[in-house]
Amino acid sequence: MIQRPEYLNKLLGFKDKQLIKIVTGVRRCGKSTLFELYQAELLKNGVLPKQIQSINLEDPAYEKLLEWRNLYQYINSRMLMGKQNYIFIDEIQNVADFEKAADGLFIKKNVDLYLTGSNSKMQSGEWATLLSGRYVEIHLLPLSFKEYHSSAFTGNIEDTFRNYLENSSFPYSLQLDGNKKQIRDYLGGIYNTIVLKDVVENKKIRDVSRLESVIKFMADNIGNLASIKKISDTMTSDGIKMLPLTIENYLDAFRSSYILYKAGRYDIKGKKHLQTLDKYYLVDIGLRYYLLGGKKADRGHILENIVYLELIRRGYKIYIGKIDNKEIDFVTEGIEGIEYYQVADTVADGATLERELAPLNAVKDHNPKFLLTRDFHAKTSHNGIKQLNVFDWLLK
């Protein structure tokens, strides 16, 4: 199993805390494996096997447990008295009224409860409503480049990064040893499950072809500023007439299933969030290749997508920065304050470097500013703006 130390340490940090731990994320991103890694850590530190119960509710063997009373009674009857019990339940949203079972377990003094949820039946707001704030959410993404690199480094960083993009960051893709057909079939299975089960079935969508046209459009426009109306107008001009409300519902469904992420804009001078124009990013670039084949992509926008996901992993709130008529790729808000990030494939050309630095130079505060590129031998500082090789940044 590929080690996921950042996520594992988050779980360990909440061990035995009076909170329900919920791990969310797109299907097949490694939630069950993370639980296995965590359980192995518990056993290594003296927890007895009988103190651990692990239930995957997508396993037909547990079909009877899809009724919340049965689930609660099954777990309760197997707990050890006088010892802490570690309860792991995968895909809890498959149980109607699951919160009743979760609440019953939560109030027990000797239970540490861990849940996963992946599809569009459950969103963050719904967790909050059903579990009344008694939980902490750990959002899991597919493999970071650092995690991928630790298992699949080819000896050349550029080659490894290209494999990471084209062969997918979903963990099981590494087991397919670069076999393009098998990887495509594997990604097809993930995509069809998300689209047909999580989105079409749960949202009662009738026109699947229109739904797919929207996700393909978004995959082709990652990193581009867009509004719902602009998307509608563009698709209509391409011969696919679709109302803005329909597109908005489709985008919300894809975001609920964690296949698509949205970054809103922030006016740096006015210090306010803007309601117009957002950017969208895919959870995995391999899915872009699956959806669009060999259609050429903007390398800078692909890199921007990777940086965006990495900033999520590192726990930042992320916005697109606006200052006057200029745009900063990412304004991040974290524990240590505000940071600014500009992302470019290369700034070896002087005019390109000047264009990428201009938005950062327009910001007059003293918060850290970074320019991330694939250039290896570049000047490391420009008037206080740190230029970093993006591979070094991703692997730190």
Coordinates of C-alpha atoms in Angstrom, one line a residue:
M1 CA 0.0 0.0 0.0
I2 CA 1.2 3.5 -0.8
Q3 CA 1.8 5.4 2.4
R4 CA -0.3 8.6 3.0
P5 CA 1.6 10.1 5.9
E6 CA -0.1 13.6 5.9
Y7 CA -3.6 12.1 6.1
L8 CA -2.5 9.4 8.5
N9 CA -1.1 12.0 10.8
K10 CA -4.3 13.9 10.7
L11 CA -6.2 10.8 11.9
L12 CA -3.7 10.1 14.6
G13 CA -4.0 13.7 15.8
F14 CA -7.7 13.1 16.4
K15 CA -7.4 9.7 17.9
D16 CA -9.6 9.2 21.0
K17 CA -10.9 12.8 20.7
Q18 CA -14.6 13.1 21.4
L19 CA -15.4 13.7 17.7
I20 CA -16.7 11.6 14.8
K21 CA -14.0 11.5 12.2
I22 CA -15.4 11.6 8.6
V23 CA -13.1 11.0 5.6
T24 CA -14.7 12.3 2.4
G25 CA -13.5 12.3 -1.2
V26 CA -14.1 11.1 -4.7
R27 CA -14.6 7.4 -5.3
R28 CA -11.4 5.3 -5.4
C29 CA -9.2 8.0 -3.9
G30 CA -8.0 5.7 -1.2
K31 CA -10.4 6.2 1.8
S32 CA -10.6 2.5 2.7
T33 CA -6.9 2.1 2.3
L34 CA -6.3 5.0 4.6
F35 CA -8.4 3.2 7.2
E36 CA -6.3 0.1 6.7
L37 CA -3.1 2.1 7.2
Y38 CA -4.6 3.6 10.4
Q39 CA -5.7 0.3 11.7
A40 CA -2.2 -1.1 11.2
E41 CA -0.8 1.8 13.2
L42 CA -3.3 1.1 16.0
L43 CA -2.2 -2.5 16.1
K44 CA 1.4 -1.6 16.1
N45 CA 0.8 0.6 19.2
G46 CA -0.9 -2.0 21.3
V47 CA -4.5 -1.9 20.3
L48 CA -6.0 -5.5 20.2
P49 CA -7.6 -6.8 17.0
K50 CA -10.9 -7.3 18.9
Q51 CA -10.9 -3.6 19.7
I52 CA -11.3 -2.8 16.0
Q53 CA -14.4 -3.2 13.9
S54 CA -14.3 -2.4 10.2
I55 CA -17.4 -2.5 8.0
N56 CA -17.6 -1.7 4.3
L57 CA -21.2 -1.1 3.5
E58 CA -20.6 -1.6 -0.3
D59 CA -19.8 -5.3 0.6
P60 CA -22.9 -7.5 0.0
A61 CA -21.9 -9.4 3.1
Y62 CA -23.1 -6.4 5.1
E63 CA -26.4 -5.9 3.3
K64 CA -28.5 -6.4 6.4
L65 CA -26.6 -3.6 8.1
L66 CA -28.1 -1.0 5.6
E67 CA -30.9 -0.5 8.2
W68 CA -29.5 1.7 11.0
R69 CA -30.9 -0.3 13.9
N70 CA -29.2 -3.5 12.5
L71 CA -26.0 -1.6 12.1
Y72 CA -26.0 -0.2 15.6
Q73 CA -26.9 -3.6 17.2
Y74 CA -24.3 -5.5 15.1
I75 CA -21.5 -3.1 16.3
N76 CA -22.7 -2.8 19.8
S77 CA -22.9 -6.6 20.3
R78 CA -19.2 -7.0 19.3
M79 CA -17.7 -4.3 21.4
L80 CA -15.2 -5.1 24.2
M81 CA -16.2 -3.8 27.6
G82 CA -13.7 -1.9 29.6
K83 CA -11.6 -1.0 26.5
Q84 CA -11.6 1.6 23.8
N85 CA -13.4 0.4 20.6
Y86 CA -12.3 1.7 17.2
I87 CA -15.2 1.6 14.8
F88 CA -14.7 2.1 11.0
I89 CA -17.6 2.3 8.7
D90 CA -17.1 2.8 4.9
E91 CA -19.8 4.5 2.8
I92 CA -22.0 5.3 5.7
Q93 CA -24.4 7.4 3.5
N94 CA -25.7 4.1 2.1
V95 CA -27.6 3.6 5.4
A96 CA -30.9 5.5 5.7
D97 CA -31.0 7.6 8.9
F98 CA -27.4 6.6 9.5
E99 CA -27.0 9.5 11.9
K100 CA -29.1 7.6 14.5
A101 CA -26.6 4.8 14.6
A102 CA -23.7 7.3 14.6
D103 CA -25.3 9.2 17.5
G104 CA -25.9 6.0 19.4
L105 CA -22.2 5.0 19.1
F106 CA -20.9 8.5 19.6
I107 CA -22.4 8.8 23.1
K108 CA -20.6 5.7 24.3
K109 CA -17.5 6.6 26.3
N110 CA -15.5 3.7 24.9
V111 CA -16.1 4.3 21.2
D112 CA -13.9 6.1 18.7
L113 CA -15.9 6.4 15.5
Y114 CA -14.6 6.8 11.9
L115 CA -16.8 7.1 8.8
T116 CA -16.3 7.6 5.1
G117 CA -18.6 9.1 2.5
S118 CA -17.9 9.7 -1.1
N119 CA -20.9 10.4 -3.3
S120 CA -23.4 13.1 -4.0
K121 CA -26.0 11.8 -1.5
M122 CA -23.9 13.6 1.2
Q123 CA -22.4 17.0 1.1
S124 CA -20.4 18.9 3.8
G125 CA -23.5 20.9 4.8
E126 CA -25.5 17.8 5.3
W127 CA -22.9 16.2 7.6
A128 CA -23.1 19.4 9.7
T129 CA -26.9 19.2 9.8
L130 CA -27.2 15.5 10.6
L131 CA -24.3 15.2 13.1
S132 CA -24.8 18.6 14.7
G133 CA -21.2 19.7 14.7
R134 CA -20.0 16.6 16.6
Y135 CA -17.5 15.7 13.8
V136 CA -14.4 16.7 12.0
E137 CA -14.1 16.2 8.2
I138 CA -10.8 15.1 6.6
H139 CA -11.1 15.6 2.9
L140 CA -9.0 13.0 0.9
L141 CA -7.8 13.6 -2.6
P142 CA -6.1 11.1 -5.0
L143 CA -2.3 10.8 -4.7
S144 CA -0.3 14.0 -4.5
F145 CA 2.8 14.2 -6.7
K146 CA 4.9 13.6 -3.7
E147 CA 3.0 10.4 -2.8
Y148 CA 3.1 9.3 -6.5
H149 CA 6.8 10.1 -6.8
S150 CA 7.6 8.0 -3.7
S151 CA 6.3 4.9 -5.4
A152 CA 6.8 5.6 -9.1
F153 CA 9.9 7.7 -9.6
T154 CA 11.4 6.8 -13.0
G155 CA 14.8 8.5 -12.4
N156 CA 13.7 11.6 -14.3
I157 CA 11.4 14.1 -12.6
E158 CA 9.9 15.3 -15.9
D159 CA 9.1 11.8 -17.0
T160 CA 7.6 11.0 -13.6
F161 CA 5.4 14.1 -13.7
R162 CA 4.2 13.3 -17.2
N163 CA 3.2 9.8 -16.0
Y164 CA 1.5 11.3 -13.0
L165 CA -0.7 13.5 -15.3
E166 CA -1.4 11.0 -18.1
N167 CA -1.7 7.8 -16.1
S168 CA -3.8 9.3 -13.3
S169 CA -3.3 10.1 -9.6
F170 CA -5.9 7.5 -8.5
P171 CA -3.9 5.1 -6.4
Y172 CA -4.7 1.8 -8.2
S173 CA -3.4 3.2 -11.4
L174 CA 0.1 2.5 -10.2
Q175 CA -0.7 -1.2 -10.1
L176 CA -1.4 -1.1 -13.9
D177 CA 2.3 -0.4 -14.7
G178 CA 1.7 2.3 -17.3
N179 CA -0.6 0.1 -19.5
K180 CA -2.5 2.8 -21.3
K181 CA -5.5 0.6 -22.2
Q182 CA -5.9 -0.8 -18.7
I183 CA -5.6 2.7 -17.2
R184 CA -8.2 4.0 -19.6
D185 CA -10.6 1.2 -18.7
Y186 CA -9.9 1.8 -15.0
L187 CA -10.6 5.5 -15.3
G188 CA -13.7 4.7 -17.4
G189 CA -15.0 2.6 -14.5
I190 CA -14.5 5.4 -12.0
Y191 CA -16.0 8.0 -14.3
N192 CA -19.1 5.9 -15.2
T193 CA -19.7 5.1 -11.5
I194 CA -19.5 8.8 -10.5
V195 CA -21.6 10.0 -13.5
L196 CA -24.2 7.2 -13.7
K197 CA -24.5 6.3 -10.0
D198 CA -23.6 9.3 -8.0
V199 CA -24.9 12.0 -10.3
V200 CA -27.5 10.6 -12.7
E201 CA -29.2 8.3 -10.2
N202 CA -29.1 10.5 -7.2
K203 CA -30.0 13.7 -8.9
K204 CA -32.6 12.1 -11.2
I205 CA -31.0 13.4 -14.4
R206 CA -32.6 12.2 -17.6
D207 CA -30.4 13.5 -20.3
V208 CA -27.0 11.9 -19.7
S209 CA -25.5 13.1 -23.0
R210 CA -26.0 16.8 -21.9
L211 CA -24.5 16.1 -18.5
E212 CA -21.5 14.6 -20.1
S213 CA -21.1 17.5 -22.5
V214 CA -20.9 19.8 -19.5
I215 CA -18.1 17.8 -17.7
K216 CA -16.2 17.6 -21.0
F217 CA -16.5 21.3 -21.5
M218 CA -15.2 21.9 -18.0
A219 CA -12.3 19.5 -18.5
D220 CA -11.3 21.4 -21.6
N221 CA -11.5 24.8 -19.8
I222 CA -9.8 24.1 -16.4
G223 CA -8.2 27.3 -15.2
N224 CA -10.3 29.6 -17.4
L225 CA -12.5 32.2 -15.8
A226 CA -16.1 31.3 -16.4
S227 CA -19.6 32.2 -15.4
I228 CA -22.7 30.0 -15.6
K229 CA -24.1 32.3 -18.4
K230 CA -20.8 32.3 -20.2
I231 CA -20.7 28.5 -20.2
S232 CA -24.3 28.4 -21.4
D233 CA -23.7 30.8 -24.2
T234 CA -20.5 29.0 -25.3
M235 CA -22.2 25.6 -25.4
T236 CA -25.2 27.0 -27.2
S237 CA -23.0 28.5 -29.9
D238 CA -21.4 25.0 -30.2
G239 CA -24.9 23.6 -30.9
I240 CA -25.8 22.3 -27.4
K241 CA -28.5 24.6 -26.1
M242 CA -28.7 24.5 -22.3
L243 CA -30.3 26.8 -19.8
P244 CA -28.0 28.4 -17.2
L245 CA -30.0 26.8 -14.4
T246 CA -29.4 23.4 -15.8
I247 CA -25.7 24.0 -16.1
E248 CA -25.6 25.3 -12.5
N249 CA -27.4 22.1 -11.3
Y250 CA -24.9 19.9 -13.2
L251 CA -21.9 21.7 -11.9
D252 CA -23.2 21.5 -8.3
A253 CA -23.7 17.7 -8.8
F254 CA -20.1 17.3 -10.0
R255 CA -18.8 19.3 -7.1
S256 CA -20.9 17.2 -4.7
S257 CA -19.3 14.1 -6.1
Y258 CA -15.8 15.6 -5.7
I259 CA -15.0 15.3 -9.4
L260 CA -14.9 19.1 -9.9
Y261 CA -13.7 21.9 -7.6
K262 CA -14.5 25.6 -7.8
A263 CA -12.4 28.6 -6.8
G264 CA -14.2 32.0 -6.4
R265 CA -12.6 35.4 -6.9
Y266 CA -11.4 37.8 -4.3
D267 CA -10.9 41.5 -4.7
I268 CA -7.5 42.2 -3.0
K269 CA -7.8 46.0 -2.9
G270 CA -11.5 46.0 -1.9
K271 CA -11.0 43.0 0.5
K272 CA -14.3 41.4 -0.6
H273 CA -15.4 38.2 -2.3
L274 CA -16.8 38.6 -5.8
Q275 CA -19.9 37.0 -7.1
T276 CA -19.0 36.9 -10.8
L277 CA -16.5 34.6 -12.7
D278 CA -15.0 31.5 -11.1
K279 CA -12.5 28.9 -12.0
Y280 CA -13.0 25.1 -12.0
Y281 CA -10.5 22.3 -11.6
L282 CA -10.6 18.5 -12.1
V283 CA -9.8 16.1 -9.2
D284 CA -7.5 14.2 -11.5
I285 CA -5.8 15.2 -14.8
G286 CA -5.9 11.6 -15.9
L287 CA -9.7 12.0 -16.2
R288 CA -9.1 14.9 -18.6
Y289 CA -7.1 12.6 -20.9
Y290 CA -9.9 10.0 -20.5
L291 CA -12.6 12.5 -21.4
L292 CA -10.8 14.4 -24.2
G293 CA -8.3 11.9 -25.5
G294 CA -5.2 13.6 -27.0
K295 CA -6.8 17.0 -27.3
K296 CA -4.1 19.6 -26.7
A297 CA -4.2 21.3 -23.3
D298 CA -2.6 24.5 -22.0
R299 CA 0.4 23.3 -20.0
G300 CA 0.1 26.3 -17.7
H301 CA -3.5 25.5 -16.8
I302 CA -2.7 21.8 -16.2
L303 CA 0.1 22.9 -13.8
E304 CA -2.3 25.4 -12.2
N305 CA -4.8 22.5 -11.6
I306 CA -2.0 20.4 -9.9
V307 CA -1.0 23.4 -7.7
Y308 CA -4.6 24.1 -6.8
L309 CA -5.2 20.5 -5.5
E310 CA -1.9 20.6 -3.6
L311 CA -3.0 23.8 -1.8
I312 CA -6.2 22.0 -0.8
R313 CA -4.1 19.2 0.6
R314 CA -2.1 21.6 2.6
G315 CA -5.2 23.0 4.2
Y316 CA -5.6 26.4 2.6
K317 CA -8.7 28.3 1.7
I318 CA -8.2 29.3 -2.0
Y319 CA -9.4 32.2 -4.1
I320 CA -8.6 33.7 -7.4
G321 CA -7.1 37.1 -6.8
K322 CA -8.2 40.3 -8.6
I323 CA -6.2 43.5 -8.3
D324 CA -7.2 46.3 -10.7
N325 CA -7.4 44.6 -14.1
K326 CA -4.8 41.9 -13.2
E327 CA -5.3 38.4 -11.9
I328 CA -3.3 36.4 -9.4
D329 CA -3.8 32.7 -9.8
F330 CA -4.3 31.9 -6.1
V331 CA -4.7 33.9 -2.9
T332 CA -4.5 31.5 0.0
E333 CA -5.7 31.8 3.5
G334 CA -4.1 29.6 6.2
I335 CA -3.1 29.5 9.8
E336 CA -0.1 31.6 9.1
G337 CA -2.0 34.2 7.1
I338 CA -2.3 35.2 3.5
E339 CA 0.0 34.0 0.6
Y340 CA -0.1 34.7 -3.1
Y341 CA 0.8 32.2 -5.9
Q342 CA 1.4 32.7 -9.6
V343 CA 1.8 29.6 -11.7
A344 CA 3.4 29.3 -15.1
D345 CA 4.9 26.5 -17.2
T346 CA 8.0 28.6 -17.9
V347 CA 9.1 32.2 -17.6
A348 CA 12.4 31.7 -19.5
D349 CA 11.2 34.4 -21.9
G350 CA 11.7 37.9 -20.4
A351 CA 8.3 39.2 -21.5
T352 CA 6.5 36.2 -20.0
L353 CA 8.4 36.7 -16.7
E354 CA 7.4 40.4 -16.6
R355 CA 3.7 39.5 -17.3
E356 CA 3.6 36.9 -14.6
L357 CA 5.3 39.1 -12.0
A358 CA 3.1 42.1 -12.7
P359 CA 0.0 41.0 -10.7
L360 CA 2.2 40.1 -7.7
N361 CA 4.1 43.4 -7.9
A362 CA 0.8 45.2 -7.8
V363 CA 0.0 43.9 -4.4
K364 CA 1.6 46.3 -1.9
D365 CA 1.2 44.3 1.4
H366 CA 4.1 42.2 2.8
N367 CA 2.5 38.8 2.7
P368 CA 4.6 36.1 1.0
K369 CA 4.5 35.9 -2.8
F370 CA 5.5 32.9 -4.9
L371 CA 6.0 32.3 -8.6
L372 CA 5.9 28.5 -9.4
T373 CA 7.3 27.3 -12.7
R374 CA 8.9 24.2 -14.3
D375 CA 12.2 26.2 -14.9
F376 CA 15.2 24.6 -13.1
H377 CA 17.9 27.3 -13.2
A378 CA 16.1 30.5 -12.7
K379 CA 16.6 33.6 -10.5
T380 CA 15.2 32.7 -7.1
S381 CA 13.9 36.2 -6.1
H382 CA 12.4 39.1 -7.9
N383 CA 11.9 42.2 -5.7
G384 CA 10.9 39.9 -2.8
I385 CA 8.8 37.5 -4.9
K386 CA 10.2 34.0 -4.5
Q387 CA 10.5 32.0 -7.7
L388 CA 10.5 28.3 -7.0
N389 CA 10.7 25.2 -9.2
V390 CA 7.3 23.7 -9.0
F391 CA 8.6 20.1 -8.6
D392 CA 10.7 21.1 -5.6
W393 CA 7.6 22.8 -4.1
L394 CA 5.4 19.8 -4.8
L395 CA 7.9 17.4 -3.2
K396 CA 8.7 19.5 0.0

